[in-house]
Coordinates of C-alpha atoms and ligand atoms in Angstrom, one line a residue:
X149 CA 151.7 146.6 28.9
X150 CA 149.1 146.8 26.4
X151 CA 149.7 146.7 22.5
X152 CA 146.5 148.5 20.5
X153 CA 146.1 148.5 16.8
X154 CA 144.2 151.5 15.2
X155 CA 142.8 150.8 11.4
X156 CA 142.1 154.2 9.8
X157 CA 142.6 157.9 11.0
X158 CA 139.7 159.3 9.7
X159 CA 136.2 161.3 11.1
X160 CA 136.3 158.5 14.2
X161 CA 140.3 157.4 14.1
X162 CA 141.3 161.0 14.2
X163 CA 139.6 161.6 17.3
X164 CA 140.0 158.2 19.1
X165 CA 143.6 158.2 19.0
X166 CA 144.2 161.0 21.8
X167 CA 141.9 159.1 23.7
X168 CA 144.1 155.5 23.5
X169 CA 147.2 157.8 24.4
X170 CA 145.6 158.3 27.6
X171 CA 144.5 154.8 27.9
X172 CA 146.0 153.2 31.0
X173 CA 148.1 149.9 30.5
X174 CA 148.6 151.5 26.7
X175 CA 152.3 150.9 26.0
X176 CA 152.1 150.8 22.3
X177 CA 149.9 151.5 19.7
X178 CA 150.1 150.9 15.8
X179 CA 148.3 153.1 13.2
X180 CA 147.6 152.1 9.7
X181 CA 145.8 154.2 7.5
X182 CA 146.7 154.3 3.6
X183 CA 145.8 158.2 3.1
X184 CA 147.2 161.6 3.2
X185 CA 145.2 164.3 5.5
X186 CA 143.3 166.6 2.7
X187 CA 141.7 169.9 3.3
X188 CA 138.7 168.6 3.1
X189 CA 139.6 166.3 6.4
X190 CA 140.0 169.1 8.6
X191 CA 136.1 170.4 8.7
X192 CA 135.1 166.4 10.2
X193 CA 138.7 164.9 11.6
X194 CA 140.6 166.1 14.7
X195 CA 143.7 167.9 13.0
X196 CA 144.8 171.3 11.9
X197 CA 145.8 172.9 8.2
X198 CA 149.3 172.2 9.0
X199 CA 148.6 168.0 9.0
X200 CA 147.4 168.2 5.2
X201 CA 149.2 166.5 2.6
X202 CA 150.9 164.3 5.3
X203 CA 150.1 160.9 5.9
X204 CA 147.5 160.1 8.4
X205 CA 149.0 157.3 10.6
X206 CA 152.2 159.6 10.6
X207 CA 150.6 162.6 12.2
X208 CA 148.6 160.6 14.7
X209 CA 151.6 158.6 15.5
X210 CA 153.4 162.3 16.5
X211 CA 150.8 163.2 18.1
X212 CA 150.7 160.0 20.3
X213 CA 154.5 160.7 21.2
X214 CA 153.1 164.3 22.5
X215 CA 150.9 163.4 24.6
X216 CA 152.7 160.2 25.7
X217 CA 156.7 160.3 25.2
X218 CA 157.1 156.8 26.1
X219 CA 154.5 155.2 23.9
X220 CA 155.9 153.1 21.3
X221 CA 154.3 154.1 18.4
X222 CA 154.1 151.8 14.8
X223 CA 153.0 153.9 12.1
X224 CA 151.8 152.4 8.4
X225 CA 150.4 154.3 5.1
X226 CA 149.2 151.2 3.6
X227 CA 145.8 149.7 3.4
X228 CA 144.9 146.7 5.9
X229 CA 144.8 144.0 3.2
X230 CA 148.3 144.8 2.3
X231 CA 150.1 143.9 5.8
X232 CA 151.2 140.9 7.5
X233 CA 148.6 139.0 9.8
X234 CA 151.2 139.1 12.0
X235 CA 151.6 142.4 12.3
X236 CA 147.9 142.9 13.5
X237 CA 148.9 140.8 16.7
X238 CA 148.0 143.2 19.6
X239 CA 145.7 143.2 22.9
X240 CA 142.7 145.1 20.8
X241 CA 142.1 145.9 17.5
X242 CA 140.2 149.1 16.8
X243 CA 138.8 149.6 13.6
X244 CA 137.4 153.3 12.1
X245 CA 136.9 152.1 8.6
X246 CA 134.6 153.3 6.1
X247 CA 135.0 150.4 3.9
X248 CA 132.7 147.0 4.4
X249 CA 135.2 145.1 2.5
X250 CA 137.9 146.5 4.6
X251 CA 136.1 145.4 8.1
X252 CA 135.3 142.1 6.7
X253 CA 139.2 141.8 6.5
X254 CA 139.5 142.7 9.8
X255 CA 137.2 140.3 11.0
X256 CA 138.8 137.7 9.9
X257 CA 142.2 138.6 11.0
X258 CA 141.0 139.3 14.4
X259 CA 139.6 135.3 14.3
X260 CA 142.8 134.1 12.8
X261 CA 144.6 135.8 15.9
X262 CA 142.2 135.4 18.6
X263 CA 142.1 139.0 19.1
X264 CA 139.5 141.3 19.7
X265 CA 138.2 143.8 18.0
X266 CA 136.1 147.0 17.9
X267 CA 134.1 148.6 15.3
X268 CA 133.0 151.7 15.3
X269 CA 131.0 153.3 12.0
X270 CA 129.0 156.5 11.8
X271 CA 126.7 157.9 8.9
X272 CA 125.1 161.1 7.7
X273 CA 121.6 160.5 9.0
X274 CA 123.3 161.1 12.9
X275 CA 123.8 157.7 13.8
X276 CA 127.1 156.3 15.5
X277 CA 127.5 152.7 16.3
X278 CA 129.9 150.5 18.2
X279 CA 130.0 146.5 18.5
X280 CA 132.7 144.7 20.4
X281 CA 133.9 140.9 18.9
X282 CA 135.3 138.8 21.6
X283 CA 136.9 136.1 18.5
X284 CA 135.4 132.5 19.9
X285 CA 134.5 129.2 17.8
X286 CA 131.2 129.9 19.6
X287 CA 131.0 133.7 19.3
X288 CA 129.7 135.5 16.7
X289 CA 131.4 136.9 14.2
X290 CA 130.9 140.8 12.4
X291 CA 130.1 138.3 9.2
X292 CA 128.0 136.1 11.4
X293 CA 124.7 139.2 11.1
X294 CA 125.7 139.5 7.2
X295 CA 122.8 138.2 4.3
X296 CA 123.2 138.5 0.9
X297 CA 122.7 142.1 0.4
X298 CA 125.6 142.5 2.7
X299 CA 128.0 140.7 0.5
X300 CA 126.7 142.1 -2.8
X301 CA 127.9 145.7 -1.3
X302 CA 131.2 144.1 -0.6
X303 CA 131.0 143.1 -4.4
X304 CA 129.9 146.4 -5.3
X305 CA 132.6 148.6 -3.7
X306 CA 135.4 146.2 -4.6
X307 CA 134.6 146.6 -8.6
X308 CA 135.0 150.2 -9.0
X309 CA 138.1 149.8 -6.0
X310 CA 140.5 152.5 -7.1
X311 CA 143.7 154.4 -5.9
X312 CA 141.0 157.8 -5.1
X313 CA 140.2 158.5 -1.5
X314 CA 136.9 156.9 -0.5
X315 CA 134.1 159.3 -1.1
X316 CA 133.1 161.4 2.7
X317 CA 130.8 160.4 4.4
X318 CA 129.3 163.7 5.3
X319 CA 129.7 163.2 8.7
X320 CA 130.1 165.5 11.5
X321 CA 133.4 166.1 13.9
X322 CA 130.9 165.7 16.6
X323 CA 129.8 162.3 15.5
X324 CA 133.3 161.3 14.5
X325 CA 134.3 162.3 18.4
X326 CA 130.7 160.1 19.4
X327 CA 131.8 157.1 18.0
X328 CA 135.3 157.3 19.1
X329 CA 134.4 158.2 22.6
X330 CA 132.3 155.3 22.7
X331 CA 134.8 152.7 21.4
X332 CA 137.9 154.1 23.5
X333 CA 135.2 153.5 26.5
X334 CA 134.6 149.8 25.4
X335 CA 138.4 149.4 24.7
X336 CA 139.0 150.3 28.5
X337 CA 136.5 147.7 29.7
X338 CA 138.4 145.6 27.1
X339 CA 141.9 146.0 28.9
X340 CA 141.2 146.3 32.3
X341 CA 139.1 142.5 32.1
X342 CA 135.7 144.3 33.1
X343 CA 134.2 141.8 30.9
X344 CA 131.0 142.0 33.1
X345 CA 130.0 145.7 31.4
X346 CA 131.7 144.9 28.4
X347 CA 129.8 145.1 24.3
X348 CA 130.8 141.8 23.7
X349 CA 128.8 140.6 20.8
X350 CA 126.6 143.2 21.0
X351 CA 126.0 146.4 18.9
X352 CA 125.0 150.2 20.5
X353 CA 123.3 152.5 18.1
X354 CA 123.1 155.9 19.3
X355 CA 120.7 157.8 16.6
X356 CA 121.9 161.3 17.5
X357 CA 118.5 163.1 15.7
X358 CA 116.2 161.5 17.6
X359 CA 117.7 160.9 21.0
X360 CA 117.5 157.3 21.0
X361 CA 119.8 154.5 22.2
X362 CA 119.8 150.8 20.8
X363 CA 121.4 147.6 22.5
X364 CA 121.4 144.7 19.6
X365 CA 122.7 140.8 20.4
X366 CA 124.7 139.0 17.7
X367 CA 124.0 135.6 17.5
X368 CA 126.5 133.0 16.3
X369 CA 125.4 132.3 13.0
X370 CA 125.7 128.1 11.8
X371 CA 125.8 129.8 8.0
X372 CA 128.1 132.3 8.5
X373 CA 130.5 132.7 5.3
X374 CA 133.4 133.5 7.9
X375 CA 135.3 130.3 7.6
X376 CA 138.2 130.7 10.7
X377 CA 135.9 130.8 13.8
X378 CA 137.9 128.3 15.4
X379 CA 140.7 130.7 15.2
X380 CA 144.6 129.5 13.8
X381 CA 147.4 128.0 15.6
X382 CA 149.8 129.9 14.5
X383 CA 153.5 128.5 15.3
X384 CA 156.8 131.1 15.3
X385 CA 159.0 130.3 12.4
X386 CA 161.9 131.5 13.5
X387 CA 163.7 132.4 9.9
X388 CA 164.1 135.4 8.3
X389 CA 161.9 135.6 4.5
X390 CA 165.6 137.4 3.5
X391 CA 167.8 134.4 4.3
X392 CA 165.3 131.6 3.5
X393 CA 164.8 130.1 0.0
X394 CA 161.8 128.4 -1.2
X395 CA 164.2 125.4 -1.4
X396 CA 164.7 125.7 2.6
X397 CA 161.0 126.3 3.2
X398 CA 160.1 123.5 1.3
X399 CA 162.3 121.2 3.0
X400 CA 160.9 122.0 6.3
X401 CA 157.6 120.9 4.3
X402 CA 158.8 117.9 4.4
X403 CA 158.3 117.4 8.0
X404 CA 154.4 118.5 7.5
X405 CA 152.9 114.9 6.7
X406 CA 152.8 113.9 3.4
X407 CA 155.3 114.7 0.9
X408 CA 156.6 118.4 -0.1
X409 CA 155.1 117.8 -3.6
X410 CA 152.2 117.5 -2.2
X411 CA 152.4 120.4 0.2
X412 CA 150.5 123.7 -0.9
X413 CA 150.8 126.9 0.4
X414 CA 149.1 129.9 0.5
X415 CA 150.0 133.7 2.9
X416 CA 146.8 135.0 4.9
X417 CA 145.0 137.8 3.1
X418 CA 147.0 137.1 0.0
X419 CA 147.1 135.7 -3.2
X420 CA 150.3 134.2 -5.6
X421 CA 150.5 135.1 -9.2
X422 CA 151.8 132.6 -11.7
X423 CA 152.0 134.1 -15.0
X424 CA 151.7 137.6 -16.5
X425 CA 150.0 138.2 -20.2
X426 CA 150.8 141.2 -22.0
X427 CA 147.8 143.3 -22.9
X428 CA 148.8 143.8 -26.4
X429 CA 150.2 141.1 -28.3
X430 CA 149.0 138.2 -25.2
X431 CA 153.0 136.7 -24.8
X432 CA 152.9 134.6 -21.2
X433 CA 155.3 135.2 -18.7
X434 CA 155.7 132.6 -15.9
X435 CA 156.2 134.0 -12.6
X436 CA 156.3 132.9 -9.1
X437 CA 155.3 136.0 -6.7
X438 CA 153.3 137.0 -4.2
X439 CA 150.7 139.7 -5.5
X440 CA 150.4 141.7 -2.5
X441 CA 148.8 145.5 -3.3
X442 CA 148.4 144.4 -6.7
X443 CA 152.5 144.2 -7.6
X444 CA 151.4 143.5 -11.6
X445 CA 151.3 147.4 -11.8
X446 CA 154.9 147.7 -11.2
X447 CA 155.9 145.1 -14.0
X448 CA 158.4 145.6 -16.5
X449 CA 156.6 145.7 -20.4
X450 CA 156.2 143.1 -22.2
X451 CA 159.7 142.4 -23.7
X452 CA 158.3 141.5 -26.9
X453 CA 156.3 144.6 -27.9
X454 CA 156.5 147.1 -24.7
X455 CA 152.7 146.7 -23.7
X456 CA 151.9 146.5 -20.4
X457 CA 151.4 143.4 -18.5
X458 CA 148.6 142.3 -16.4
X459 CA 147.2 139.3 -14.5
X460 CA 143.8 137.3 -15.6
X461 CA 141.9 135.4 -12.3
X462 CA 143.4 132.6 -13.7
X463 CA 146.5 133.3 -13.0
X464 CA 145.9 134.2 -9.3
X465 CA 145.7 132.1 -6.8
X466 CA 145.0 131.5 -2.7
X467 CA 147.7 128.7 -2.8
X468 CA 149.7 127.2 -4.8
X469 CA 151.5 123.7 -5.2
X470 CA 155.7 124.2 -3.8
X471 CA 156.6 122.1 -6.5
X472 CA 154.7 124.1 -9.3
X473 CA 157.3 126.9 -8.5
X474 CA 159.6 126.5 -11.5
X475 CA 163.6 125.5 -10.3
X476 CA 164.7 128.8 -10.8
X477 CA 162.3 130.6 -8.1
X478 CA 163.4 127.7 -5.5
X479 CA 166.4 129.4 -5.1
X480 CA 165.2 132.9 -4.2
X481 CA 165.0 133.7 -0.6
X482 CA 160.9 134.2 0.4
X483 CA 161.7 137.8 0.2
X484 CA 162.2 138.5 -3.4
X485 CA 158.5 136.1 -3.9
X486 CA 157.2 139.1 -2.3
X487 CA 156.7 137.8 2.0
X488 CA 157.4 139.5 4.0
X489 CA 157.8 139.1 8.5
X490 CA 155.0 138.7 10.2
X491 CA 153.6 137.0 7.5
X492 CA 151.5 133.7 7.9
X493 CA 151.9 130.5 6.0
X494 CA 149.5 127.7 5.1
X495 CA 151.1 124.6 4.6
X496 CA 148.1 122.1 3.7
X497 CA 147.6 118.5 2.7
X498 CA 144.7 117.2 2.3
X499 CA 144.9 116.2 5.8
X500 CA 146.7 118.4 7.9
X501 CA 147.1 122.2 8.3
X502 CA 149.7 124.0 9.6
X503 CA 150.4 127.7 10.4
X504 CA 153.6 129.7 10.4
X505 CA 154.6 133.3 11.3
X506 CA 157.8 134.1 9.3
X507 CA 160.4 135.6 11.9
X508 CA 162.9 138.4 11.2
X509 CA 162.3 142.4 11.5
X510 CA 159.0 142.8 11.8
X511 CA 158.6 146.1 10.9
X512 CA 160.6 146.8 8.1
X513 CA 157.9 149.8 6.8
X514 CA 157.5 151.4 10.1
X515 CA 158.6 154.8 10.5
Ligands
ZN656 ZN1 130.6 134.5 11.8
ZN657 ZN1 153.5 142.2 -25.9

């Protein structure tokens, strides 16, 4: 009865995904991947003409359902960064991303939850490589082998971040297929406990041109930026983000030490915006919202002279005080601030921290 989560559909997703059908103990399995299939997909990814222009976790989540019909399948266009901690909760996590920013999500995540993870990245030059993260406060981490350099790249690939497709990267189906046959391997050892042959916080490099075969050891890194190694408790809160307000939540503050004044919170992987600033004429609008997939592009213009409205780094934050919510906002439900279920709240003091999982329908996007 095993749950796996699949990030990205791409060269390696597109061909691991038949392979976790098959897996046994696989019961269900949840894609995410925020692209459409393109034509340009089918000469390196495991589809046909027919799958362009559709969304990529939707076609692999079909194709799940044909070779399995009783796998539960969880589908999701959306990037990573967008969804719910929550709804990353599964027995493994496999990651086909071609995005250091995105894996360093993942990471995190997988810490957060206490579930491991499996990356799998390929590149031009023939190489295909595999490391398995067992999440541990004394294990290392993906971050844990990151310098500098490492984080600049993140940097880099974040500025110019846009809505276009990643660019390719050149690789073969056959390399795609590598990598994926790899992981799926790994992810078996995973599931069936055979931690004794298991990659666990290790790396295999297989360079393809030259026929060689690379076994690297992480080590647990005393530096590492990663700041959840000890993982989260994270505690059920059984209440729909619909039918709660702000009001209710931060009653229920209350009963975290210290008063609710006091009390900040923040949603992992996301950030509150407090104020918008029209681009043309500067006029302020307070606001109280979560800012999940950048929701300042959907604002109403400015009412004042119709520009459009955008956020300075000011105005975001990781959390925010309850009580700096103006009254109005304390009676919306947690739903119109933008949370959603399966999201994860941080109620801090300076003392204490505390971790709930918002209840309710869980999978409101799926399809
Ligand atoms: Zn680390
Ligand atoms: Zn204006």
């Amino acid at each position: 009865m095993a749950h796996v989560v699949v990030i990205g559909a791409g060269t390696i997703g597109s061909h691991l995904l038949p392979h976790v059908a098959r897996m046994l103990g696989v019961t269900t399995v949840t894609v995410i991947d925020r692209d459409r299939y393109t034509l340009s997909n089918v000469g390196a990814q495991n589809i046909f003409t027919s799958d362009v222009g559709k969304s990529k976790a939707q076609v692999q989540c079909r194709r799940l359902k044909q070779i399995d019909r009783s796998l539960e399948t969880r589908a999701f266009q959306k990037p990573v960064e967008d969804l719910p901690l929550g709804w990353l909760r599964a027995d493994a996590i496999l990651a086909c991303l071609d995005s250091r920013r995105a894996r360093m999500i993942v990471n995190q995540a997988a810490w957060r939850l206490g579930v491991p993870w499996i990356n799998a990245g390929i590149d031009a030059s023939g190489l295909a490589r595999v490391q398995v993260f067992m999440p541990a406060e004394h294990a290392p981490c993906l971050e844990c082998a990151w310098d500098a350099s490492d984080y600049a790249l993140v940097e880099q690939t974040y500025a110019c971040q846009d809505d276009a497709a990643p660019p390719e990267t050149g690789a073969s189906s056959g390399l795609g297929a590598l990598a994926a046959a790899v992981q799926a391997l790994e992810c078996e050892k995973l599931l069936a406990g055979d931690h004794d042959h298991l990659l666990a916080g290790r790396d295999v490099l297989l360079d393809t041109r030259h026929h060689r075969h690379y076994v690297t050891q992480f080590h647990r890194n005393s530096a590492c930026r990663m700041p959840d190694h000890a993982g989260w408790a994270i505690t059920p809160f059984e209440s729909d983000p619909s039918s709660t307000t702000l009001e209710q939540l931060m009653a229920m503050a209350q009963t975290v030490r210290g008063s609710a004044g006091g009390v900040r919170m923040g949603v992992a992987g996301q950030q509150f915006v407090t104020a918008l600033t029209c681009s043309s004429c500067g006029d302020r609008l307070t606001v109280a919202l979560l800012n999940r997939g950048d929701q300042t592009r959907l604002w109403a213009p400015c009412a004042a002279c119709g520009g459009g409205r955008t956020t300075t780094g000011f105005d975001l934050h990781d959390a925010v005080t309850l009580d700096a919510f103006p009254e109005e906002a304390r009676r919306r439900s947690l739903s119109e601030l933008g949370l959603l279920a399966g999201d994860v709240l941080t109620l801090s003091t300076p003392d204490i921290e505390t971790h709930l999982e918002l209840g309710g329908s869980v999978w409101p996007i799926a399809s």
